[in-house]
mmCIF file of C-alpha atoms in Angstrom:
data_model
loop_
_atom_site.group_PDB
_atom_site.id
_atom_site.type_symbol
_atom_site.label_atom_id
_atom_site.label_comp_id
_atom_site.label_asym_id
_atom_site.label_seq_id
_atom_site.Cartn_x
_atom_site.Cartn_y
_atom_site.Cartn_z
ATOM 1 C CA LYS A 1 145.151 169.379 65.588
ATOM 2 C CA THR A 2 145.409 173.368 65.022
ATOM 3 C CA ALA A 3 148.026 173.177 62.676
ATOM 4 C CA LEU A 4 146.794 170.226 60.696
ATOM 5 C CA SER A 5 143.357 172.571 60.288
ATOM 6 C CA ASP A 6 145.094 175.666 59.080
ATOM 7 C CA ASP A 7 146.337 176.702 55.972
ATOM 8 C CA VAL A 8 149.914 177.625 56.799
ATOM 9 C CA HIS A 9 151.494 174.293 57.947
ATOM 10 C CA ASN A 10 151.650 171.418 56.144
ATOM 11 C CA MET A 11 153.861 169.219 58.713
ATOM 12 C CA VAL A 12 153.651 168.798 62.145
ATOM 13 C CA GLY A 13 156.442 166.975 64.298
ATOM 14 C CA LEU A 14 155.849 165.588 67.672
ATOM 15 C CA SER A 15 158.458 165.742 70.517
ATOM 16 C CA ASN A 16 157.257 163.306 72.697
ATOM 17 C CA ASP A 17 154.474 160.600 73.341
ATOM 18 C CA ILE A 18 150.732 162.133 73.143
ATOM 19 C CA THR A 19 147.483 160.612 73.633
ATOM 20 C CA LEU A 20 144.760 161.586 71.472
ATOM 21 C CA SER A 21 141.009 161.833 72.153
ATOM 22 C CA GLU A 22 139.495 163.739 69.237
ATOM 23 C CA LYS A 23 139.784 162.935 65.381
ATOM 24 C CA VAL A 24 141.912 164.054 63.611
ATOM 25 C CA SER A 25 140.775 164.952 59.949
ATOM 26 C CA VAL A 26 142.559 166.406 57.043
ATOM 27 C CA SER A 27 140.381 168.519 54.746
ATOM 28 C CA ALA A 28 140.047 168.476 50.942
ATOM 29 C CA ALA A 29 142.896 169.976 49.254
ATOM 30 C CA SER A 30 145.216 169.829 52.220
ATOM 31 C CA GLU A 31 148.373 167.979 52.315
ATOM 32 C CA LYS A 32 149.246 167.414 55.580
ATOM 33 C CA ILE A 33 152.405 165.296 56.887
ATOM 34 C CA ILE A 34 152.804 164.327 60.445
ATOM 35 C CA ASP A 35 156.262 162.932 61.710
ATOM 36 C CA PHE A 36 156.087 161.067 65.240
ATOM 37 C CA ALA A 37 159.568 161.432 65.375
ATOM 38 C CA GLU A 38 159.792 157.764 66.942
ATOM 39 C CA ASN A 39 157.069 158.680 69.457
ATOM 40 C CA THR A 40 154.052 157.005 70.452
ATOM 41 C CA VAL A 41 150.390 158.200 69.955
ATOM 42 C CA THR A 42 147.993 156.475 72.279
ATOM 43 C CA VAL A 43 144.338 156.383 71.170
ATOM 44 C CA GLU A 44 141.691 157.040 73.634
ATOM 45 C CA TYR A 45 138.727 157.421 71.077
ATOM 46 C CA SER A 46 136.019 154.907 70.143
ATOM 47 C CA ASP A 47 136.073 156.008 66.169
ATOM 48 C CA ASN A 48 138.484 156.409 63.492
ATOM 49 C CA ILE A 49 141.422 158.682 64.834
ATOM 50 C CA PHE A 50 143.261 159.801 61.535
ATOM 51 C CA ASN A 51 140.920 160.708 58.781
ATOM 52 C CA ALA A 52 141.905 161.906 55.493
ATOM 53 C CA THR A 53 138.896 162.854 53.308
ATOM 54 C CA GLU A 54 138.288 163.157 49.807
ATOM 55 C CA GLY A 55 140.491 165.456 47.836
ATOM 56 C CA SER A 56 143.317 165.554 50.587
ATOM 57 C CA SER A 57 146.711 164.007 51.452
ATOM 58 C CA LEU A 58 147.866 162.572 54.407
ATOM 59 C CA THR A 59 151.487 161.605 55.374
ATOM 60 C CA LEU A 60 152.309 159.391 58.696
ATOM 61 C CA MET A 61 155.798 158.708 59.656
ATOM 62 C CA ASN A 62 158.284 157.253 61.950
ATOM 63 C CA GLY A 63 156.506 156.111 65.314
ATOM 64 C CA ALA A 64 153.597 154.270 66.573
ATOM 65 C CA ILE A 65 149.773 153.996 67.134
ATOM 66 C CA VAL A 66 148.413 152.277 69.721
ATOM 67 C CA LYS A 67 144.730 151.604 70.893
ATOM 68 C CA GLY A 68 144.338 152.475 74.495
ATOM 69 C CA GLU A 69 141.569 151.626 76.920
ATOM 70 C CA LEU A 70 138.378 152.588 74.582
ATOM 71 C CA PRO A 71 137.234 150.304 72.160
ATOM 72 C CA SER A 72 138.657 151.905 69.123
ATOM 73 C CA LYS A 73 137.932 150.082 65.603
ATOM 74 C CA ASN A 74 140.347 152.062 63.206
ATOM 75 C CA ALA A 75 143.500 153.907 63.426
ATOM 76 C CA ILE A 76 143.539 155.453 59.791
ATOM 77 C CA SER A 77 140.552 156.030 57.572
ATOM 78 C CA ALA A 78 140.608 157.182 53.923
ATOM 79 C CA VAL A 79 138.379 158.110 51.544
ATOM 80 C CA GLY A 80 139.209 159.336 47.723
ATOM 81 C CA SER A 81 142.565 160.675 49.076
ATOM 82 C CA ASP A 82 146.558 160.112 48.799
ATOM 83 C CA VAL A 83 148.058 158.936 51.832
ATOM 84 C CA ALA A 84 151.515 157.462 52.905
ATOM 85 C CA LEU A 85 152.308 155.469 55.758
ATOM 86 C CA SER A 86 156.196 155.256 56.666
ATOM 87 C CA GLY A 87 158.183 153.628 59.443
ATOM 88 C CA LEU A 88 154.853 153.093 61.384
ATOM 89 C CA THR A 89 153.952 150.443 64.166
ATOM 90 C CA ILE A 90 150.034 150.008 64.440
ATOM 91 C CA SER A 91 148.610 147.825 67.205
ATOM 92 C CA GLY A 92 145.598 146.691 69.051
ATOM 93 C CA PHE A 93 142.855 148.253 66.741
ATOM 94 C CA SER A 94 139.927 145.935 65.308
ATOM 95 C CA TYR A 95 140.525 147.302 61.296
ATOM 96 C CA PRO A 96 143.657 149.455 61.664
ATOM 97 C CA VAL A 97 143.744 150.628 58.221
ATOM 98 C CA VAL A 98 140.218 151.159 56.279
ATOM 99 C CA ILE A 99 139.853 152.623 52.698
ATOM 100 C CA ALA A 100 136.667 153.452 52.265
ATOM 101 C CA ASP A 101 136.189 154.623 48.611
ATOM 102 C CA GLN A 102 132.704 153.474 48.342
ATOM 103 C CA ASN A 103 131.875 156.997 49.981
ATOM 104 C CA ALA A 104 133.853 158.927 47.602
ATOM 105 C CA THR A 105 131.950 161.080 45.055
ATOM 106 C CA GLY A 106 134.802 161.415 42.408
ATOM 107 C CA GLN A 107 138.343 160.420 43.420
ATOM 108 C CA ASP A 108 140.070 157.320 44.718
ATOM 109 C CA THR A 109 142.241 156.594 47.097
ATOM 110 C CA ARG A 110 146.361 156.036 46.593
ATOM 111 C CA MET A 111 147.748 154.664 49.529
ATOM 112 C CA ASN A 112 151.428 153.508 49.908
ATOM 113 C CA ILE A 113 152.210 151.319 53.108
ATOM 114 C CA VAL A 114 156.067 151.089 53.420
ATOM 115 C CA ASP A 115 158.303 149.620 56.281
ATOM 116 C CA CYS A 116 155.440 148.941 58.553
ATOM 117 C CA LYS A 117 154.255 146.647 60.912
ATOM 118 C CA ILE A 118 150.437 146.035 61.734
ATOM 119 C CA ASP A 119 149.094 143.798 64.189
ATOM 120 C CA CYS A 120 145.291 143.404 64.511
ATOM 121 C CA GLU A 121 142.209 141.847 65.819
ATOM 122 C CA GLU A 122 139.800 141.732 62.704
ATOM 123 C CA ALA A 123 141.320 142.762 59.450
ATOM 124 C CA GLY A 124 144.821 144.881 59.160
ATOM 125 C CA ILE A 125 143.645 146.541 55.854
ATOM 126 C CA PHE A 126 140.304 146.559 54.745
ATOM 127 C CA ILE A 127 139.922 148.038 51.015
ATOM 128 C CA LYS A 128 136.541 148.874 49.568
ATOM 129 C CA GLY A 129 136.702 150.513 45.579
ATOM 130 C CA ASN A 130 134.092 152.738 44.391
ATOM 131 C CA GLY A 131 132.923 150.478 41.494
ATOM 132 C CA PRO A 132 131.391 152.796 38.457
ATOM 133 C CA VAL A 133 132.011 155.975 40.272
ATOM 134 C CA THR A 134 135.184 156.782 38.881
ATOM 135 C CA SER A 135 136.994 155.368 35.528
ATOM 136 C CA SER A 136 140.169 154.654 37.707
ATOM 137 C CA ASN A 137 140.840 152.483 40.487
ATOM 138 C CA THR A 138 141.515 152.736 44.324
ATOM 139 C CA TYR A 139 145.487 151.932 44.676
ATOM 140 C CA LEU A 140 147.142 150.031 47.531
ATOM 141 C CA THR A 141 150.874 149.192 47.617
ATOM 142 C CA ILE A 142 152.565 147.455 50.532
ATOM 143 C CA GLU A 143 156.334 147.459 50.590
ATOM 144 C CA ASN A 144 158.818 145.871 53.188
ATOM 145 C CA SER A 145 155.915 145.435 55.579
ATOM 146 C CA GLU A 146 154.593 143.093 57.907
ATOM 147 C CA ILE A 147 150.505 142.514 58.540
ATOM 148 C CA ILE A 148 149.950 140.057 61.429
ATOM 149 C CA CYS A 149 146.408 139.706 62.395
ATOM 150 C CA ASP A 150 144.764 137.469 65.574
ATOM 151 C CA GLY A 151 141.332 137.685 64.238
ATOM 152 C CA TYR A 152 140.366 136.931 60.444
ATOM 153 C CA TYR A 153 142.293 138.217 57.512
ATOM 154 C CA ALA A 154 145.763 140.494 57.248
ATOM 155 C CA LEU A 155 143.870 142.378 53.951
ATOM 156 C CA THR A 156 140.498 142.092 52.685
ATOM 157 C CA GLY A 157 138.062 143.485 50.019
ATOM 158 C CA ASN A 158 134.563 142.980 49.725
ATOM 159 C CA GLY A 159 132.734 141.336 47.041
ATOM 160 C CA SER A 160 129.261 143.229 47.371
ATOM 161 C CA THR A 161 128.156 145.140 44.065
ATOM 162 C CA VAL A 162 125.571 147.298 45.994
ATOM 163 C CA ALA A 163 125.370 150.959 45.955
ATOM 164 C CA ASN A 164 128.730 152.271 44.480
ATOM 165 C CA GLY A 165 130.163 149.116 44.574
ATOM 166 C CA ASN A 166 132.946 147.813 46.381
ATOM 167 C CA TRP A 167 135.323 146.873 43.465
ATOM 168 C CA GLY A 168 137.800 148.518 41.189
ATOM 169 C CA THR A 169 140.985 147.790 43.451
ATOM 170 C CA ASN A 170 144.750 147.609 42.412
ATOM 171 C CA ILE A 171 146.726 146.012 45.235
ATOM 172 C CA ILE A 172 150.838 145.680 44.856
ATOM 173 C CA ILE A 173 152.537 143.680 47.521
ATOM 174 C CA THR A 174 156.226 143.183 47.397
ATOM 175 C CA ASN A 175 158.807 142.052 50.100
ATOM 176 C CA SER A 176 156.209 141.750 52.982
ATOM 177 C CA THR A 177 154.747 139.395 55.529
ATOM 178 C CA LEU A 178 151.055 138.771 55.672
ATOM 179 C CA GLN A 179 149.241 136.384 58.137
ATOM 180 C CA GLY A 180 145.849 135.805 59.576
ATOM 181 C CA THR A 181 143.939 133.330 61.548
ATOM 182 C CA TYR A 182 141.873 132.526 58.438
ATOM 183 C CA SER A 183 143.373 134.033 55.629
ATOM 184 C CA ALA A 184 146.018 136.209 54.941
ATOM 185 C CA ILE A 185 144.554 137.659 51.863
ATOM 186 C CA TYR A 186 140.897 137.704 50.692
ATOM 187 C CA HIS A 187 140.078 138.905 47.271
ATOM 188 C CA PRO A 188 136.409 138.777 46.550
ATOM 189 C CA GLN A 189 136.324 141.785 44.797
ATOM 190 C CA LYS A 190 135.510 141.728 40.681
ATOM 191 C CA ASP A 191 137.177 143.923 38.038
ATOM 192 C CA SER A 192 140.106 144.189 40.233
ATOM 193 C CA TYR A 193 143.656 143.305 40.243
ATOM 194 C CA LEU A 194 146.422 142.057 42.762
ATOM 195 C CA LYS A 195 149.991 141.231 42.359
ATOM 196 C CA ILE A 196 151.844 139.346 45.387
ATOM 197 C CA ALA A 197 155.737 139.164 44.750
ATOM 198 C CA ASP A 198 158.466 138.041 46.926
ATOM 199 C CA SER A 199 156.353 138.129 49.957
ATOM 200 C CA THR A 200 155.335 135.241 52.536
ATOM 201 C CA LEU A 201 151.316 134.504 53.001
ATOM 202 C CA LYS A 202 150.425 132.400 56.130
ATOM 203 C CA GLY A 203 147.056 131.248 57.664
ATOM 204 C CA LEU A 204 144.406 128.602 57.704
ATOM 205 C CA THR A 205 143.527 129.211 53.769
ATOM 206 C CA PRO A 206 146.269 131.661 53.292
ATOM 207 C CA LEU A 207 144.888 133.106 49.801
ATOM 208 C CA ALA A 208 141.215 133.150 49.075
ATOM 209 C CA ILE A 209 139.946 134.447 45.702
ATOM 210 C CA LYS A 210 136.534 135.160 44.535
ATOM 211 C CA GLY A 211 137.033 137.546 41.784
ATOM 212 C CA GLY A 212 139.915 139.646 39.795
ATOM 213 C CA THR A 213 143.026 139.017 37.916
ATOM 214 C CA VAL A 214 145.853 137.637 40.528
ATOM 215 C CA ASP A 215 149.423 137.372 40.025
ATOM 216 C CA ILE A 216 151.656 135.473 42.278
ATOM 217 C CA VAL A 217 155.506 135.586 41.716
ATOM 218 C CA ASP A 218 158.293 134.275 43.810
ATOM 219 C CA THR A 219 155.978 134.138 46.572
ATOM 220 C CA GLN A 220 156.072 131.736 50.035
ATOM 221 C CA ILE A 221 152.450 130.559 50.620
ATOM 222 C CA ILE A 222 151.939 128.251 53.797
ATOM 223 C CA ALA A 223 148.176 126.992 55.058
ATOM 224 C CA SER A 224 148.264 126.308 58.710
ATOM 225 C CA ASN A 225 149.463 123.316 60.329
ATOM 226 C CA GLU A 226 149.070 123.942 64.188
ATOM 227 C CA ASP A 227 147.205 122.674 67.025
ATOM 228 C CA GLY A 228 143.273 122.790 66.157
ATOM 229 C CA THR A 229 143.902 123.402 62.279
ATOM 230 C CA ALA A 230 142.119 120.448 61.068
ATOM 231 C CA GLU A 231 139.237 120.990 63.142
ATOM 232 C CA LYS A 232 138.487 124.295 61.396
ATOM 233 C CA ILE A 233 138.845 122.838 57.854
ATOM 234 C CA GLN A 234 135.536 122.999 56.101
ATOM 235 C CA THR A 235 134.099 121.418 53.316
ATOM 236 C CA PRO A 236 133.572 123.904 50.242
ATOM 237 C CA VAL A 237 130.216 125.342 49.394
ATOM 238 C CA LEU A 238 128.954 127.865 47.285
ATOM 239 C CA GLY A 239 126.595 130.642 47.605
ATOM 240 C CA LYS A 240 127.412 132.206 50.663
ATOM 241 C CA SER A 241 129.222 135.433 51.780
ATOM 242 C CA GLY A 242 133.037 134.939 52.313
ATOM 243 C CA PHE A 243 134.810 131.695 51.676
ATOM 244 C CA SER A 244 134.981 128.378 53.024
ATOM 245 C CA ASP A 245 138.212 127.408 54.865
ATOM 246 C CA THR A 246 139.316 124.656 52.847
ATOM 247 C CA GLY A 247 142.787 124.690 54.013
ATOM 248 C CA ALA A 248 144.246 125.074 50.622
ATOM 249 C CA GLY A 249 147.137 126.921 49.795
ATOM 250 C CA ILE A 250 145.551 128.854 47.180
ATOM 251 C CA TYR A 251 141.794 128.342 47.387
ATOM 252 C CA VAL A 252 139.811 129.906 44.145
ATOM 253 C CA GLU A 253 135.868 129.774 44.889
ATOM 254 C CA THR A 254 133.792 130.440 41.943
ATOM 255 C CA GLY A 255 129.996 131.383 44.427
ATOM 256 C CA TYR A 256 130.257 135.199 42.909
ATOM 257 C CA ASP A 257 130.644 133.947 39.601
ATOM 258 C CA TYR A 258 133.023 136.820 38.455
ATOM 259 C CA LYS A 259 135.471 136.347 36.219
ATOM 260 C CA CYS A 260 138.775 135.764 37.454
ATOM 261 C CA ASP A 261 142.183 134.867 36.319
ATOM 262 C CA VAL A 262 144.995 133.270 38.627
ATOM 263 C CA ASN A 263 148.507 133.380 37.242
ATOM 264 C CA ILE A 264 151.273 131.679 39.595
ATOM 265 C CA SER A 265 155.075 132.103 38.590
ATOM 266 C CA GLY A 266 158.659 132.220 39.218
ATOM 267 C CA ASP A 267 160.259 130.453 42.460
ATOM 268 C CA THR A 268 156.683 130.363 44.198
ATOM 269 C CA GLU A 269 156.270 127.987 46.877
ATOM 270 C CA VAL A 270 152.649 126.443 48.136
ATOM 271 C CA THR A 271 152.626 124.242 50.856
ATOM 272 C CA SER A 272 149.210 122.964 52.516
ATOM 273 C CA TYR A 273 148.795 120.038 54.742
ATOM 274 C CA TYR A 274 145.144 119.262 55.367
ATOM 275 C CA ASN A 275 144.006 120.149 51.478
ATOM 276 C CA ASP A 276 145.532 120.837 47.876
ATOM 277 C CA ALA A 277 148.122 123.127 47.250
ATOM 278 C CA ILE A 278 145.876 124.918 44.683
ATOM 279 C CA LEU A 279 141.784 124.317 44.736
ATOM 280 C CA LEU A 280 139.057 125.694 42.519
ATOM 281 C CA PHE A 281 135.719 125.224 43.243
ATOM 282 C CA GLU A 282 133.699 124.530 41.443
ATOM 283 C CA ASN A 283 135.966 123.921 38.424
ATOM 284 C CA THR A 284 133.368 123.759 35.772
ATOM 285 C CA ASN A 285 132.748 127.254 35.713
ATOM 286 C CA THR A 286 134.483 128.886 33.076
ATOM 287 C CA LYS A 287 135.193 132.362 34.042
ATOM 288 C CA TYR A 288 137.681 131.248 36.299
ATOM 289 C CA SER A 289 141.295 130.223 35.307
ATOM 290 C CA ILE A 290 144.531 128.998 36.707
ATOM 291 C CA LYS A 291 147.573 129.073 35.330
ATOM 292 C CA VAL A 292 150.895 127.737 36.768
ATOM 293 C CA SER A 293 154.309 128.312 34.753
ATOM 294 C CA GLY A 294 156.582 127.593 37.631
ATOM 295 C CA GLY A 295 156.952 126.829 41.319
ATOM 296 C CA SER A 296 157.136 124.178 43.936
ATOM 297 C CA TYR A 297 153.941 122.588 45.408
ATOM 298 C CA SER A 298 153.070 120.181 48.219
ATOM 299 C CA HIS A 299 150.347 118.386 45.846
ATOM 300 C CA ASN A 300 150.235 117.758 41.907
ATOM 301 C CA VAL A 301 149.315 120.850 40.251
ATOM 302 C CA SER A 302 148.929 119.179 36.757
ATOM 303 C CA THR A 303 145.748 120.515 36.511
ATOM 304 C CA PHE A 304 146.448 123.999 36.166
ATOM 305 C CA LEU A 305 149.537 123.968 34.118
ATOM 306 C CA ALA A 306 150.141 127.123 31.476
ATOM 307 C CA ASP A 307 150.666 125.840 27.908
ATOM 308 C CA GLY A 308 154.655 124.445 27.674
ATOM 309 C CA TYR A 309 154.782 123.446 31.169
ATOM 310 C CA VAL A 310 154.949 119.876 33.246
ATOM 311 C CA CYS A 311 154.823 119.325 36.580
ATOM 312 C CA GLU A 312 157.328 116.623 38.016
ATOM 313 C CA LYS A 313 157.979 115.044 41.592
ATOM 314 C CA ASP A 314 161.160 115.644 43.120
ATOM 315 C CA GLY A 315 161.185 113.928 46.370
ATOM 316 C CA ASN A 316 157.916 115.007 48.549
ATOM 317 C CA ARG A 317 157.267 117.898 46.119
ATOM 318 C CA TYR A 318 155.887 118.531 42.755
ATOM 319 C CA VAL A 319 157.967 121.068 40.558
ATOM 320 C CA VAL A 320 156.596 123.023 37.399
ATOM 321 C CA LYS A 321 158.943 123.642 34.545
ATOM 322 C CA GLU A 322 158.947 123.967 31.232
ATOM 323 C CA LYS A 323 158.463 121.221 29.025
#
C-alpha cells in the first residue's frame, strides 16, 4: 500500500500469498502495476478492495484474488480510469468487476481483460457509462477469458437514464466464454455498442438486449437445457425492469423503447430448447431491427433475414446463406 500511494514506485511485485483487510486505491494521475507473480490475494474486507479512481491507471496481473470469510462484494472497481487485468483468476465475489463511470466527472474508463477467469455469485462484470457527461464512451474489451456466474449474469449493463446516465458503453468480446444462470449478457443500455466474436454464450436466455447496436460474429449461443430449466421460462411482458426469461437464444425486448440494431453474421450458431432461436418482443416497435446474414439456428429465422439472404432447412437446423 505504501508503494502504491507514493510518487516513486510504479510496480509492486508479490513474493508470497497475502491477505488484504484494507482498501487499496490508486489516486488520480498515478500509474501503478501489481504483479501477483502467481500468488494469491485473499480479501477480508467488506467493500471494494482494489480501486482505480478517476484519472488513474491500474494493472493487475498473474495471480488470483479470492474472497475470504467476510462478505466482500467487489474485487475491482474503476471510475474514469485505465485498467488492465491479465492472467488473473477472481472468485467468490458477488460483483467481482464494477465499472462505475456514472460517478465520473470528465473521463471514461478503458478496461482490458485478457486471459482471465472470473467466477461470481451475482454478476461477473457490471458496467455503467456516464451518458451525457463526456462525448466519448466507456470501453471494455474481453479477450481469451472465461466468466462464469452462478447467480444472474456474466456481464450486465444498466438501462437507467437517471442522473449522469448509465449508457455510452463500448464493449468488444473475442474468443471468450460467458455463462450465467439467467443470462450470459444483459445489454439494456441505449446509445451503446456491443460486439461478440468467436465466443460462446450460455444461459437460460443467453443474450438479452434492450438497447444499442449489437454485432454477433462466429459465435455459439446456447440456451439452457438442464433439469428445472423449463419451469423457469417466462412469458414475455413489457414495462418492467430487467427482461423476461423467455429461454430464447437471442432475445430482444422493446420495453425501454430505445433504438436497437442487432446484426448476426458468419458461422454463428444459435440453439434454444424452449423458445425461438431469435425472439423479438414486441415486433411492432420500429426502433428495433434484427438482421441475419449468416449462421445456423435451431428455429426458422426467416423473419429477420438481411436483404439478399435466405433461410433453408438442413436436417434439424436452419441455415442462412446468400440467395
